[in-house]
PDB file of C-alpha atoms in Angstrom:
ATOM      1  CA  UNK X   1       0.000   0.000   0.000  1.00 50.00           C
ATOM      2  CA  UNK X   2       1.510   3.333  -1.072  1.00 53.00           C
ATOM      3  CA  UNK X   3       1.997   6.124   1.437  1.00 55.00           C
ATOM      4  CA  UNK X   4       0.227   9.232   0.274  1.00 60.00           C
ATOM      5  CA  UNK X   5       2.607  12.168  -0.054  1.00 60.00           C
ATOM      6  CA  UNK X   6       1.750  15.434   1.600  1.00 60.00           C
ATOM      7  CA  UNK X   7       0.755  18.158  -0.857  1.00 66.00           C
ATOM      8  CA  UNK X   8       3.514  20.534  -1.890  1.00 71.00           C
ATOM      9  CA  UNK X   9       1.979  23.472  -0.031  1.00 70.00           C
ATOM     10  CA  UNK X  10       1.865  21.459   3.180  1.00 74.00           C
ATOM     11  CA  UNK X  11       5.522  20.452   2.889  1.00 72.00           C
ATOM     12  CA  UNK X  12       6.476  24.082   2.328  1.00 76.00           C
ATOM     13  CA  UNK X  13       4.372  25.147   5.303  1.00 73.00           C
ATOM     14  CA  UNK X  14       5.980  22.546   7.566  1.00 73.00           C
ATOM     15  CA  UNK X  15       9.431  23.601   6.349  1.00 67.00           C
ATOM     16  CA  UNK X  16       8.682  27.257   7.106  1.00 74.00           C
ATOM     17  CA  UNK X  17       7.306  26.359  10.527  1.00 74.00           C
ATOM     18  CA  UNK X  18      10.406  24.351  11.357  1.00 76.00           C
ATOM     19  CA  UNK X  19      12.594  27.312  10.337  1.00 73.00           C
ATOM     20  CA  UNK X  20      10.547  29.677  12.518  1.00 77.00           C
ATOM     21  CA  UNK X  21      10.710  27.315  15.485  1.00 79.00           C
ATOM     22  CA  UNK X  22      14.456  26.935  15.037  1.00 75.00           C
ATOM     23  CA  UNK X  23      15.052  30.676  14.778  1.00 73.00           C
ATOM     24  CA  UNK X  24      12.764  31.264  17.758  1.00 74.00           C
ATOM     25  CA  UNK X  25      14.688  28.744  19.806  1.00 81.00           C
ATOM     26  CA  UNK X  26      18.037  30.316  18.930  1.00 86.00           C
ATOM     27  CA  UNK X  27      16.740  33.812  19.693  1.00 83.00           C
ATOM     28  CA  UNK X  28      15.244  32.714  23.011  1.00 86.00           C
ATOM     29  CA  UNK X  29      18.511  31.078  23.988  1.00 89.00           C
ATOM     30  CA  UNK X  30      20.403  34.246  23.105  1.00 90.00           C
ATOM     31  CA  UNK X  31      18.082  36.422  25.198  1.00 90.00           C
ATOM     32  CA  UNK X  32      18.274  34.080  28.190  1.00 92.00           C
ATOM     33  CA  UNK X  33      22.071  34.148  27.895  1.00 92.00           C
ATOM     34  CA  UNK X  34      22.043  37.963  27.881  1.00 94.00           C
ATOM     35  CA  UNK X  35      19.676  38.024  30.880  1.00 93.00           C
ATOM     36  CA  UNK X  36      22.077  35.786  32.826  1.00 94.00           C
ATOM     37  CA  UNK X  37      25.140  37.755  31.698  1.00 94.00           C
ATOM     38  CA  UNK X  38      23.567  41.043  32.809  1.00 94.00           C
ATOM     39  CA  UNK X  39      22.737  39.486  36.168  1.00 92.00           C
ATOM     40  CA  UNK X  40      26.443  38.683  36.627  1.00 90.00           C
ATOM     41  CA  UNK X  41      27.445  42.249  35.735  1.00 89.00           C
ATOM     42  CA  UNK X  42      24.922  43.842  38.095  1.00 89.00           C
ATOM     43  CA  UNK X  43      27.123  44.862  41.001  1.00 89.00           C
ATOM     44  CA  UNK X  44      26.828  48.188  42.863  1.00 93.00           C
ATOM     45  CA  UNK X  45      28.932  51.169  41.869  1.00 91.00           C
ATOM     46  CA  UNK X  46      29.007  54.626  43.366  1.00 96.00           C
ATOM     47  CA  UNK X  47      26.746  56.907  41.329  1.00 96.00           C
ATOM     48  CA  UNK X  48      24.869  60.189  41.500  1.00 96.00           C
ATOM     49  CA  UNK X  49      21.387  58.678  41.475  1.00 97.00           C
ATOM     50  CA  UNK X  50      19.633  55.340  41.664  1.00 97.00           C
ATOM     51  CA  UNK X  51      16.628  54.880  39.385  1.00 98.00           C
ATOM     52  CA  UNK X  52      14.093  52.485  40.881  1.00 98.00           C
ATOM     53  CA  UNK X  53      11.972  51.009  38.098  1.00 97.00           C
ATOM     54  CA  UNK X  54       8.276  50.780  38.840  1.00 94.00           C
ATOM     55  CA  UNK X  55       6.258  47.671  39.622  1.00 92.00           C
ATOM     56  CA  UNK X  56       2.785  46.809  40.840  1.00 92.00           C
ATOM     57  CA  UNK X  57       1.066  48.571  43.721  1.00 94.00           C
ATOM     58  CA  UNK X  58      -1.254  46.599  45.988  1.00 93.00           C
ATOM     59  CA  UNK X  59      -3.922  48.824  47.488  1.00 89.00           C
ATOM     60  CA  UNK X  60      -2.092  51.857  48.834  1.00 88.00           C
ATOM     61  CA  UNK X  61       1.224  50.100  49.343  1.00 93.00           C
ATOM     62  CA  UNK X  62       3.944  48.394  47.335  1.00 95.00           C
ATOM     63  CA  UNK X  63       3.458  44.836  46.154  1.00 95.00           C
ATOM     64  CA  UNK X  64       5.934  42.268  47.534  1.00 96.00           C
ATOM     65  CA  UNK X  65       7.923  42.508  44.301  1.00 96.00           C
ATOM     66  CA  UNK X  66       8.065  46.292  44.399  1.00 97.00           C
ATOM     67  CA  UNK X  67       9.058  46.169  48.051  1.00 97.00           C
ATOM     68  CA  UNK X  68      12.082  44.067  47.089  1.00 97.00           C
ATOM     69  CA  UNK X  69      13.210  46.758  44.644  1.00 98.00           C
ATOM     70  CA  UNK X  70      12.717  49.424  47.279  1.00 98.00           C
ATOM     71  CA  UNK X  71      14.686  47.473  49.864  1.00 97.00           C
ATOM     72  CA  UNK X  72      17.566  47.230  47.400  1.00 97.00           C
ATOM     73  CA  UNK X  73      17.350  50.970  46.780  1.00 98.00           C
ATOM     74  CA  UNK X  74      17.358  51.609  50.540  1.00 98.00           C
ATOM     75  CA  UNK X  75      20.435  49.438  50.976  1.00 97.00           C
ATOM     76  CA  UNK X  76      22.262  51.329  48.217  1.00 98.00           C
ATOM     77  CA  UNK X  77      21.308  54.659  49.798  1.00 98.00           C
ATOM     78  CA  UNK X  78      22.287  53.582  53.304  1.00 97.00           C
ATOM     79  CA  UNK X  79      25.627  52.186  52.121  1.00 97.00           C
ATOM     80  CA  UNK X  80      26.445  55.447  50.354  1.00 97.00           C
ATOM     81  CA  UNK X  81      26.396  54.189  46.782  1.00 97.00           C
ATOM     82  CA  UNK X  82      23.869  56.905  45.887  1.00 97.00           C
ATOM     83  CA  UNK X  83      22.723  60.073  47.614  1.00 96.00           C
ATOM     84  CA  UNK X  84      19.535  60.485  45.552  1.00 97.00           C
ATOM     85  CA  UNK X  85      16.845  58.055  44.446  1.00 98.00           C
ATOM     86  CA  UNK X  86      14.510  58.533  41.486  1.00 98.00           C
ATOM     87  CA  UNK X  87      11.288  56.541  41.821  1.00 98.00           C
ATOM     88  CA  UNK X  88       9.318  55.859  38.660  1.00 97.00           C
ATOM     89  CA  UNK X  89       5.819  54.764  37.754  1.00 96.00           C
ATOM     90  CA  UNK X  90       2.462  56.254  36.972  1.00 95.00           C
ATOM     91  CA  UNK X  91      -1.114  55.414  37.842  1.00 90.00           C
ATOM     92  CA  UNK X  92      -2.030  51.783  37.264  1.00 83.00           C
ATOM     93  CA  UNK X  93      -5.466  50.734  36.081  1.00 83.00           C
ATOM     94  CA  UNK X  94      -7.969  50.980  38.924  1.00 81.00           C
ATOM     95  CA  UNK X  95      -5.405  52.480  41.299  1.00 83.00           C
ATOM     96  CA  UNK X  96      -5.745  55.643  43.371  1.00 88.00           C
ATOM     97  CA  UNK X  97      -2.059  56.417  43.792  1.00 93.00           C
ATOM     98  CA  UNK X  98       0.860  56.369  41.398  1.00 95.00           C
ATOM     99  CA  UNK X  99       3.626  53.833  41.797  1.00 96.00           C
ATOM    100  CA  UNK X 100       6.076  56.693  42.321  1.00 97.00           C
ATOM    101  CA  UNK X 101       4.013  58.185  45.175  1.00 96.00           C
ATOM    102  CA  UNK X 102       3.758  54.807  46.919  1.00 96.00           C
ATOM    103  CA  UNK X 103       7.498  54.277  46.516  1.00 97.00           C
ATOM    104  CA  UNK X 104       8.306  57.742  47.823  1.00 97.00           C
ATOM    105  CA  UNK X 105       6.168  57.184  50.912  1.00 97.00           C
ATOM    106  CA  UNK X 106       7.831  53.841  51.600  1.00 97.00           C
ATOM    107  CA  UNK X 107      11.321  55.305  51.323  1.00 98.00           C
ATOM    108  CA  UNK X 108      10.468  58.255  53.586  1.00 98.00           C
ATOM    109  CA  UNK X 109       9.001  55.875  56.171  1.00 97.00           C
ATOM    110  CA  UNK X 110      12.306  53.995  56.114  1.00 97.00           C
ATOM    111  CA  UNK X 111      14.495  57.007  56.675  1.00 96.00           C
ATOM    112  CA  UNK X 112      15.220  58.595  53.301  1.00 97.00           C
ATOM    113  CA  UNK X 113      14.664  62.386  53.452  1.00 98.00           C
ATOM    114  CA  UNK X 114      12.054  63.646  51.001  1.00 97.00           C
ATOM    115  CA  UNK X 115      14.567  66.048  49.451  1.00 97.00           C
ATOM    116  CA  UNK X 116      16.694  63.060  48.422  1.00 97.00           C
ATOM    117  CA  UNK X 117      13.856  61.509  46.394  1.00 98.00           C
ATOM    118  CA  UNK X 118      12.915  62.522  42.852  1.00 97.00           C
ATOM    119  CA  UNK X 119       9.599  61.469  41.290  1.00 97.00           C
ATOM    120  CA  UNK X 120       8.613  60.432  37.784  1.00 97.00           C
ATOM    121  CA  UNK X 121       4.896  59.726  37.971  1.00 95.00           C
ATOM    122  CA  UNK X 122       3.462  59.432  34.457  1.00 95.00           C
ATOM    123  CA  UNK X 123       5.094  56.307  32.993  1.00 96.00           C
ATOM    124  CA  UNK X 124       3.280  53.041  32.317  1.00 93.00           C
ATOM    125  CA  UNK X 125       6.154  50.832  31.088  1.00 95.00           C
ATOM    126  CA  UNK X 126       9.850  50.185  31.597  1.00 96.00           C
ATOM    127  CA  UNK X 127      10.725  52.254  28.542  1.00 96.00           C
ATOM    128  CA  UNK X 128       8.645  55.163  29.825  1.00 97.00           C
ATOM    129  CA  UNK X 129      10.191  54.804  33.306  1.00 97.00           C
ATOM    130  CA  UNK X 130      13.529  55.511  31.688  1.00 97.00           C
ATOM    131  CA  UNK X 131      12.347  58.056  29.122  1.00 97.00           C
ATOM    132  CA  UNK X 132      10.407  60.252  31.547  1.00 97.00           C
ATOM    133  CA  UNK X 133      12.969  59.628  34.270  1.00 96.00           C
ATOM    134  CA  UNK X 134      15.599  61.024  31.924  1.00 95.00           C
ATOM    135  CA  UNK X 135      13.512  64.172  31.575  1.00 95.00           C
ATOM    136  CA  UNK X 136      13.398  64.570  35.364  1.00 95.00           C
ATOM    137  CA  UNK X 137      17.159  64.104  35.621  1.00 94.00           C
ATOM    138  CA  UNK X 138      17.758  66.682  32.890  1.00 92.00           C
ATOM    139  CA  UNK X 139      16.974  69.420  35.425  1.00 90.00           C
ATOM    140  CA  UNK X 140      19.498  68.067  37.945  1.00 89.00           C
ATOM    141  CA  UNK X 141      23.309  67.945  37.698  1.00 84.00           C
ATOM    142  CA  UNK X 142      23.529  64.145  37.711  1.00 85.00           C
ATOM    143  CA  UNK X 143      25.489  61.997  35.284  1.00 86.00           C
ATOM    144  CA  UNK X 144      26.173  58.526  36.668  1.00 93.00           C
ATOM    145  CA  UNK X 145      23.132  56.366  37.333  1.00 96.00           C
ATOM    146  CA  UNK X 146      22.295  52.995  38.812  1.00 97.00           C
ATOM    147  CA  UNK X 147      19.262  51.244  37.332  1.00 98.00           C
ATOM    148  CA  UNK X 148      17.629  49.214  40.092  1.00 98.00           C
ATOM    149  CA  UNK X 149      15.255  46.360  39.362  1.00 97.00           C
ATOM    150  CA  UNK X 150      14.872  42.593  39.614  1.00 97.00           C
ATOM    151  CA  UNK X 151      17.825  40.784  38.089  1.00 96.00           C
ATOM    152  CA  UNK X 152      15.754  39.064  35.369  1.00 95.00           C
ATOM    153  CA  UNK X 153      14.535  42.516  34.226  1.00 96.00           C
ATOM    154  CA  UNK X 154      17.924  44.197  33.917  1.00 97.00           C
ATOM    155  CA  UNK X 155      18.879  43.114  30.388  1.00 97.00           C
ATOM    156  CA  UNK X 156      15.760  44.664  28.882  1.00 97.00           C
ATOM    157  CA  UNK X 157      16.057  47.746  31.079  1.00 97.00           C
ATOM    158  CA  UNK X 158      19.708  48.291  30.142  1.00 97.00           C
ATOM    159  CA  UNK X 159      19.005  47.727  26.445  1.00 96.00           C
ATOM    160  CA  UNK X 160      16.323  50.388  26.580  1.00 97.00           C
ATOM    161  CA  UNK X 161      18.491  52.707  28.655  1.00 96.00           C
ATOM    162  CA  UNK X 162      21.327  52.526  26.127  1.00 95.00           C
ATOM    163  CA  UNK X 163      18.903  53.337  23.308  1.00 95.00           C
ATOM    164  CA  UNK X 164      17.955  56.491  25.228  1.00 95.00           C
ATOM    165  CA  UNK X 165      21.530  57.583  25.776  1.00 94.00           C
ATOM    166  CA  UNK X 166      22.126  56.449  29.357  1.00 94.00           C
ATOM    167  CA  UNK X 167      25.807  56.052  28.567  1.00 90.00           C
ATOM    168  CA  UNK X 168      27.008  55.989  32.182  1.00 93.00           C
ATOM    169  CA  UNK X 169      24.293  53.746  33.625  1.00 95.00           C
ATOM    170  CA  UNK X 170      25.036  50.532  35.516  1.00 96.00           C
ATOM    171  CA  UNK X 171      22.564  47.808  36.537  1.00 97.00           C
ATOM    172  CA  UNK X 172      21.926  46.691  40.094  1.00 97.00           C
ATOM    173  CA  UNK X 173      19.619  43.743  40.608  1.00 95.00           C
ATOM    174  CA  UNK X 174      17.718  42.024  43.346  1.00 95.00           C
ATOM    175  CA  UNK X 175      17.030  38.301  43.156  1.00 94.00           C
ATOM    176  CA  UNK X 176      13.404  37.832  44.092  1.00 94.00           C
ATOM    177  CA  UNK X 177      12.270  35.658  46.965  1.00 94.00           C
ATOM    178  CA  UNK X 178       8.582  36.234  46.191  1.00 94.00           C
ATOM    179  CA  UNK X 179       8.341  35.992  42.379  1.00 93.00           C
ATOM    180  CA  UNK X 180       8.644  32.903  40.152  1.00 92.00           C
ATOM    181  CA  UNK X 181      11.852  33.736  38.282  1.00 88.00           C
ATOM    182  CA  UNK X 182      11.560  31.205  35.381  1.00 90.00           C
ATOM    183  CA  UNK X 183       8.106  32.569  34.547  1.00 93.00           C
ATOM    184  CA  UNK X 184       9.358  36.150  34.545  1.00 92.00           C
ATOM    185  CA  UNK X 185      12.424  35.243  32.495  1.00 92.00           C
ATOM    186  CA  UNK X 186      10.110  33.723  29.871  1.00 91.00           C
ATOM    187  CA  UNK X 187       8.053  36.919  29.898  1.00 93.00           C
ATOM    188  CA  UNK X 188      11.233  38.925  29.424  1.00 94.00           C
ATOM    189  CA  UNK X 189      12.025  36.978  26.244  1.00 93.00           C
ATOM    190  CA  UNK X 190       8.631  37.957  24.849  1.00 93.00           C
ATOM    191  CA  UNK X 191       8.910  41.548  26.072  1.00 94.00           C
ATOM    192  CA  UNK X 192      12.359  42.232  24.598  1.00 93.00           C
ATOM    193  CA  UNK X 193      11.327  40.546  21.351  1.00 92.00           C
ATOM    194  CA  UNK X 194       8.234  42.726  21.104  1.00 91.00           C
ATOM    195  CA  UNK X 195      10.291  45.841  21.828  1.00 90.00           C
ATOM    196  CA  UNK X 196      12.865  45.062  19.136  1.00 88.00           C
ATOM    197  CA  UNK X 197      10.172  44.240  16.575  1.00 88.00           C
ATOM    198  CA  UNK X 198       8.173  47.373  17.359  1.00 87.00           C
ATOM    199  CA  UNK X 199      11.296  49.501  16.874  1.00 84.00           C
ATOM    200  CA  UNK X 200      12.105  47.704  13.634  1.00 80.00           C
ATOM    201  CA  UNK X 201       8.645  48.174  12.157  1.00 78.00           C
ATOM    202  CA  UNK X 202       8.335  51.781  13.356  1.00 75.00           C
ATOM    203  CA  UNK X 203      11.646  52.634  11.676  1.00 64.00           C
ATOM    204  CA  UNK X 204      10.518  51.149   8.371  1.00 57.00           C
ATOM    205  CA  UNK X 205       7.184  52.954   8.228  1.00 54.00           C
TER     206      UNK X 205
END
């Protein structure tokens, strides 16, 4: 009994799918490698300001994940790595207070003077955290920056920062004890891919 051959269009489709899967696998592996490499590079340096990237607010307070970022920022401030902190993040859907306002309150409650905290309170994404944060810093004589976030998030944040001209920025990461890191690393692969593609397509239009 003869085996029926797949139609030509189906063979071509399967070939194209296999190519896409292969390319996707290579790209994902590359991004994961860069995420891990950036984690290894993320050690504190003395700088003018630490930029705390925004994260979710729960009620009127920081979520457990955001609290981890704030605790890292506090440690950097207390150890003298930075003398100023810039908190970033706008108003989330259904929220009454901006991420930046919640972060500022938390830092003040833990001993950081209000005059040592700058606010960026209109962003809704990592890119906007950095873009609008850059605008805030433009009115202050600060050059060297630390970008503070979870370690899995740093590769995307630093890639975006470099595209905006943060030429003297260094990453500082916190390894989460409350978030599922493999899940967030997978999300980072999708997020950085989307960002690169959106920039590619916007530049060709």
